[in-house]
GROMACS .gro file of C-alpha atoms in nm:
model
  279
    1MET     CA    1  13.077   8.629   8.872
    2GLU     CA    2  13.176   8.958   9.017
    3TYR     CA    3  12.941   9.251   8.969
    4MET     CA    4  13.015   9.624   8.979
    5ARG     CA    5  12.782   9.840   9.171
    6GLY     CA    6  12.493   9.930   8.945
    7ASP     CA    7  12.558   9.634   8.712
    8CYS     CA    8  12.231   9.538   8.548
    9ARG     CA    9  12.325   9.172   8.553
   10ALA     CA   10  12.315   9.163   8.934
   11SER     CA   11  12.040   9.027   9.137
   12ILE     CA   12  11.739   9.177   9.314
   13GLY     CA   13  11.752   9.137   9.693
   14VAL     CA   14  11.419   9.044   9.846
   15PHE     CA   15  11.354   8.994  10.213
   16ASP     CA   16  11.066   8.919  10.448
   17SER     CA   17  11.015   8.793  10.799
   18GLY     CA   18  10.946   8.442  10.673
   19VAL     CA   19  10.764   8.284  10.383
   20GLY     CA   20  10.521   8.566  10.306
   21GLY     CA   21  10.767   8.752  10.089
   22LEU     CA   22  10.767   8.453   9.854
   23THR     CA   23  10.441   8.597   9.713
   24VAL     CA   24  10.649   8.904   9.606
   25ALA     CA   25  10.935   8.681   9.471
   26ARG     CA   26  10.666   8.477   9.285
   27GLU     CA   27  10.539   8.791   9.114
   28ILE     CA   28  10.889   8.906   9.032
   29MET     CA   29  10.955   8.564   8.865
   30ARG     CA   30  10.640   8.587   8.663
   31ASN     CA   31  10.659   8.951   8.560
   32LEU     CA   32  11.033   9.011   8.541
   33PRO     CA   33  11.162   8.674   8.406
   34LYS     CA   34  11.498   8.826   8.312
   35GLU     CA   35  11.583   8.914   8.667
   36HIS     CA   36  11.772   8.709   8.916
   37ILE     CA   37  11.671   8.708   9.291
   38VAL     CA   38  11.855   8.671   9.620
   39TYR     CA   39  11.580   8.602   9.883
   40PHE     CA   40  11.623   8.607  10.258
   41GLY     CA   41  11.351   8.479  10.494
   42ASP     CA   42  11.404   8.569  10.859
   43THR     CA   43  11.248   8.244  10.980
   44ALA     CA   44  11.421   8.251  11.319
   45ARG     CA   45  11.257   8.581  11.418
   46VAL     CA   46  10.920   8.557  11.257
   47PRO     CA   47  10.665   8.716  11.314
   48TYR     CA   48  10.765   9.088  11.281
   49GLY     CA   49  10.410   9.217  11.325
   50SER     CA   50  10.414   9.230  11.704
   51LYS     CA   51  10.763   9.371  11.748
   52SER     CA   52  10.878   9.732  11.805
   53LYS     CA   53  10.991   9.979  11.544
   54ASP     CA   54  11.344   9.977  11.690
   55THR     CA   55  11.365   9.601  11.661
   56ILE     CA   56  11.229   9.598  11.307
   57VAL     CA   57  11.470   9.867  11.192
   58ARG     CA   58  11.759   9.666  11.340
   59TYR     CA   59  11.650   9.350  11.185
   60SER     CA   60  11.616   9.522  10.847
   61GLN     CA   61  11.961   9.680  10.872
   62GLN     CA   62  12.114   9.340  10.937
   63ILE     CA   63  11.941   9.179  10.643
   64ILE     CA   64  12.023   9.462  10.410
   65HIS     CA   65  12.389   9.434  10.518
   66PHE     CA   66  12.378   9.060  10.430
   67LEU     CA   67  12.217   9.127  10.093
   68ARG     CA   68  12.486   9.390  10.005
   69THR     CA   69  12.741   9.111  10.051
   70GLN     CA   70  12.557   8.937   9.765
   71GLU     CA   71  12.618   9.233   9.534
   72VAL     CA   72  12.249   9.305   9.477
   73LYS     CA   73  12.155   9.604   9.256
   74ALA     CA   74  11.825   9.683   9.421
   75ILE     CA   75  11.629   9.576   9.726
   76VAL     CA   76  11.264   9.491   9.779
   77ILE     CA   77  11.137   9.493  10.136
   78ALA     CA   78  10.873   9.215  10.082
   79CYS     CA   79  10.723   9.272  10.424
   80ASN     CA   80  10.454   9.528  10.505
   81THR     CA   81  10.563   9.566  10.873
   82ALA     CA   82  10.925   9.640  10.778
   83SER     CA   83  10.804   9.858  10.483
   84ALA     CA   84  10.593  10.063  10.728
   85LEU     CA   85  10.849  10.093  11.013
   86ALA     CA   86  11.191  10.065  10.859
   87LEU     CA   87  11.187  10.175  10.498
   88ASP     CA   88  11.237  10.548  10.564
   89GLU     CA   89  11.526  10.472  10.802
   90VAL     CA   90  11.723  10.226  10.589
   91GLU     CA   91  11.676  10.425  10.264
   92LYS     CA   92  11.880  10.696  10.400
   93GLU     CA   93  12.178  10.466  10.436
   94LEU     CA   94  12.173  10.308  10.085
   95ASP     CA   95  12.322  10.401   9.754
   96ILE     CA   96  12.115  10.146   9.557
   97PRO     CA   97  11.730  10.165   9.502
   98ILE     CA   98  11.510  10.013   9.770
   99ILE     CA   99  11.127   9.986   9.762
  100GLY     CA  100  10.858   9.848   9.993
  101VAL     CA  101  10.524   9.687   9.939
  102ILE     CA  102  10.292   9.955  10.087
  103ARG     CA  103  10.300  10.243   9.848
  104PRO     CA  104  10.219  10.029   9.537
  105GLY     CA  105   9.931   9.868   9.722
  106ALA     CA  106   9.792  10.200   9.840
  107ARG     CA  107   9.813  10.358   9.500
  108VAL     CA  108   9.618  10.067   9.333
  109ALA     CA  109   9.351  10.067   9.605
  110VAL     CA  110   9.281  10.436   9.541
  111THR     CA  111   9.220  10.360   9.173
  112SER     CA  112   9.011  10.051   9.234
  113THR     CA  113   8.757  10.190   9.477
  114SER     CA  114   8.423  10.322   9.348
  115ASN     CA  115   8.250  10.413   9.674
  116ARG     CA  116   8.567  10.549   9.840
  117ARG     CA  117   8.551  10.301  10.124
  118ILE     CA  118   8.865  10.081  10.156
  119GLY     CA  119   8.947   9.816  10.405
  120VAL     CA  120   9.311   9.725  10.510
  121ILE     CA  121   9.411   9.406  10.689
  122GLY     CA  122   9.765   9.361  10.820
  123THR     CA  123   9.985   9.286  11.121
  124GLU     CA  124   9.941   9.476  11.435
  125SER     CA  125  10.255   9.688  11.360
  126THR     CA  126  10.143   9.769  11.008
  127ILE     CA  127   9.793   9.865  11.123
  128ASN     CA  128   9.924  10.067  11.414
  129SER     CA  129  10.156  10.264  11.178
  130HIS     CA  130   9.850  10.375  10.975
  131MET     CA  131  10.083  10.392  10.680
  132TYR     CA  132   9.828  10.263  10.429
  133LYS     CA  133   9.573  10.517  10.559
  134LYS     CA  134   9.834  10.799  10.533
  135LEU     CA  135   9.928  10.714  10.175
  136ILE     CA  136   9.577  10.673  10.061
  137TYR     CA  137   9.472  11.007  10.215
  138GLU     CA  138   9.762  11.176  10.042
  139GLN     CA  139   9.617  11.063   9.711
  140ASP     CA  140   9.247  11.120   9.792
  141PRO     CA  141   9.152  11.266  10.132
  142SER     CA  142   8.780  11.193  10.055
  143ILE     CA  143   8.832  10.820  10.091
  144THR     CA  144   8.743  10.647  10.420
  145VAL     CA  145   8.987  10.376  10.534
  146TYR     CA  146   8.896  10.104  10.774
  147GLU     CA  147   9.190   9.906  10.923
  148LYS     CA  148   9.186   9.569  11.095
  149ALA     CA  149   9.484   9.389  11.248
  150CYS     CA  150   9.478   9.008  11.182
  151PRO     CA  151   9.773   8.880  11.395
  152LEU     CA  152   9.684   8.510  11.371
  153PHE     CA  153   9.704   8.505  10.989
  154CYS     CA  154  10.084   8.496  10.972
  155PRO     CA  155  10.141   8.199  11.209
  156LEU     CA  156   9.856   8.006  11.033
  157VAL     CA  157  10.018   8.065  10.698
  158GLU     CA  158  10.365   7.975  10.824
  159GLU     CA  159  10.206   7.653  10.959
  160GLY     CA  160  10.065   7.582  10.615
  161TRP     CA  161   9.704   7.585  10.731
  162LEU     CA  162   9.586   7.774  10.426
  163LYS     CA  163   9.246   7.601  10.391
  164ASP     CA  164   9.204   7.465  10.740
  165PRO     CA  165   8.863   7.516  10.908
  166VAL     CA  166   9.037   7.691  11.194
  167THR     CA  167   9.187   7.943  10.957
  168LYS     CA  168   8.846   8.005  10.788
  169GLU     CA  169   8.678   8.074  11.128
  170VAL     CA  170   8.957   8.309  11.226
  171ALA     CA  171   8.924   8.487  10.895
  172ARG     CA  172   8.550   8.512  10.932
  173ARG     CA  173   8.587   8.680  11.273
  174TYR     CA  174   8.846   8.925  11.138
  175LEU     CA  175   8.652   9.016  10.826
  176ASP     CA  176   8.305   9.055  10.957
  177GLU     CA  177   8.390   9.383  11.112
  178LEU     CA  178   8.515   9.531  10.780
  179LEU     CA  179   8.227   9.380  10.577
  180ASN     CA  180   7.983   9.573  10.793
  181LYS     CA  181   8.160   9.896  10.672
  182ASP     CA  182   8.040   9.856  10.311
  183ILE     CA  183   8.390   9.853  10.173
  184ASP     CA  184   8.441   9.784   9.800
  185SER     CA  185   8.822   9.728   9.808
  186LEU     CA  186   9.030   9.531  10.052
  187ILE     CA  187   9.411   9.557  10.076
  188LEU     CA  188   9.583   9.241  10.167
  189GLY     CA  189   9.838   9.433  10.374
  190CYS     CA  190  10.075   9.152  10.460
  191THR     CA  191  10.268   8.950  10.205
  192HIS     CA  192  10.144   8.638  10.381
  193TYR     CA  193   9.781   8.718  10.308
  194PRO     CA  194   9.779   8.654   9.928
  195LEU     CA  195   9.830   8.290  10.023
  196LEU     CA  196   9.488   8.310  10.187
  197ARG     CA  197   9.334   8.481   9.882
  198SER     CA  198   9.100   8.206   9.786
  199LEU     CA  199   8.970   8.173  10.140
  200ILE     CA  200   8.930   8.554  10.179
  201ARG     CA  201   8.748   8.569   9.843
  202GLU     CA  202   8.503   8.301   9.952
  203LEU     CA  203   8.426   8.509  10.266
  204VAL     CA  204   8.398   8.857  10.120
  205GLY     CA  205   8.233   8.762   9.779
  206ASP     CA  206   8.295   8.886   9.435
  207SER     CA  207   8.186   9.249   9.482
  208ILE     CA  208   8.493   9.350   9.672
  209THR     CA  209   8.822   9.405   9.491
  210LEU     CA  210   9.116   9.229   9.664
  211VAL     CA  211   9.436   9.440   9.618
  212ASN     CA  212   9.746   9.223   9.625
  213PRO     CA  213  10.047   9.451   9.685
  214ALA     CA  214  10.287   9.175   9.594
  215TYR     CA  215  10.182   9.204   9.225
  216GLU     CA  216  10.178   9.574   9.225
  217THR     CA  217  10.528   9.583   9.387
  218ALA     CA  218  10.668   9.365   9.101
  219LYS     CA  219  10.522   9.609   8.847
  220GLU     CA  220  10.674   9.900   9.035
  221LEU     CA  221  11.012   9.724   9.051
  222GLY     CA  222  11.012   9.676   8.678
  223GLU     CA  223  10.942  10.042   8.617
  224LEU     CA  224  11.220  10.136   8.871
  225LEU     CA  225  11.476   9.911   8.706
  226GLU     CA  226  11.397  10.056   8.355
  227ARG     CA  227  11.415  10.416   8.481
  228GLU     CA  228  11.748  10.360   8.653
  229GLY     CA  229  11.903  10.162   8.374
  230LEU     CA  230  11.929   9.854   8.586
  231ALA     CA  231  11.704   9.611   8.403
  232ASN     CA  232  11.868   9.297   8.296
  233PRO     CA  233  11.916   9.295   7.920
  234ASP     CA  234  11.950   8.918   7.889
  235MET     CA  235  11.677   8.768   7.663
  236PRO     CA  236  11.444   8.528   7.852
  237GLU     CA  237  11.514   8.248   7.619
  238GLU     CA  238  11.886   8.263   7.684
  239PRO     CA  239  12.029   8.040   7.965
  240LEU     CA  240  12.044   8.220   8.298
  241THR     CA  241  12.338   8.184   8.531
  242ALA     CA  242  12.365   7.857   8.726
  243GLU     CA  243  12.153   7.999   9.011
  244PRO     CA  244  11.902   8.263   8.895
  245TYR     CA  245  11.717   8.236   9.226
  246ARG     CA  246  11.911   8.195   9.557
  247PHE     CA  247  11.740   8.149   9.894
  248PHE     CA  248  11.868   8.212  10.237
  249VAL     CA  249  11.701   8.174  10.578
  250SER     CA  250  11.790   8.230  10.945
  251ASP     CA  251  11.635   7.904  11.059
  252MET     CA  252  11.420   7.595  10.953
  253ALA     CA  253  11.561   7.566  10.594
  254ASP     CA  254  11.380   7.230  10.527
  255LYS     CA  255  11.044   7.364  10.633
  256PHE     CA  256  11.092   7.678  10.439
  257GLY     CA  257  11.192   7.478  10.131
  258SER     CA  258  10.884   7.254  10.146
  259PHE     CA  259  10.657   7.556  10.164
  260ALA     CA  260  10.837   7.750   9.895
  261ASN     CA  261  10.822   7.460   9.656
  262SER     CA  262  10.445   7.444   9.702
  263ILE     CA  263  10.377   7.799   9.582
  264LEU     CA  264  10.669   7.906   9.357
  265PRO     CA  265  10.681   7.831   8.981
  266TYR     CA  266  11.040   7.717   9.037
  267ASP     CA  267  11.167   7.432   9.247
  268ILE     CA  268  11.425   7.537   9.503
  269GLU     CA  269  11.708   7.282   9.533
  270THR     CA  270  11.934   7.458   9.779
  271ILE     CA  271  11.854   7.685  10.080
  272GLN     CA  272  12.137   7.820  10.286
  273LYS     CA  273  12.098   7.885  10.656
  274ILE     CA  274  12.291   8.186  10.788
  275ASN     CA  275  12.345   8.351  11.123
  276ILE     CA  276  12.186   8.692  11.043
  277GLU     CA  277  12.297   8.831  11.380
  278GLU     CA  278  12.662   8.831  11.249
  279TYR     CA  279  12.557   9.110  10.996
   0.00000   0.00000   0.00000
């Protein structure tokens, strides 16, 4: 089916460096069941967290170019690193709405903290950008933000070691520093990290609020679509198109599919591998 620009029946474009953005896609599926999704996972170039801003901007531009060929009506950068380093750049070039995952997470963290001490964990690039700290301070400069890069989390998640003793020991080492700061809220500042939520919860206890930007981003997306008149009007009980959710990767389609089917509420039957460098 051909869609005109701004057609509310078109899909939402979602992209990430790999499988982490599936946590955002999962929340969109759950909270916006009428919406269709085109997902791209840049599995050939993961992880993004240790790469430069120029590289992340270039990668993001290529992916957005690809998603535009799929006639998407809006784009979600389901990657904290790309949201921190590329969102402002690519937004200038687009005539459709685009949102990242950092602003929704920062906003909720501000409302969730009681003692005004917030922890943020993320990739090296996200933490070095201080984007969460900046957005939190804009809302409440009295809040103290403690940041911690956790570079090993992404490869461990990509490997599927979600409950492995090695992952637990790595997490303990990362989180001990923040726990000594008396934080009462912790932002899972990478879309891979919600997949470690149960492990992190075990280590930090029940007194700390875990902020999942994936869920908050799905909520913000729904508000954006309604505001822009782009929400799909189809009733949930009506049949969707043949492929309501389409998935593309730059490498390792089989591995991606196995992982995706373990966490999504929808079984993926087809995953297309594309050469993203052509876009």
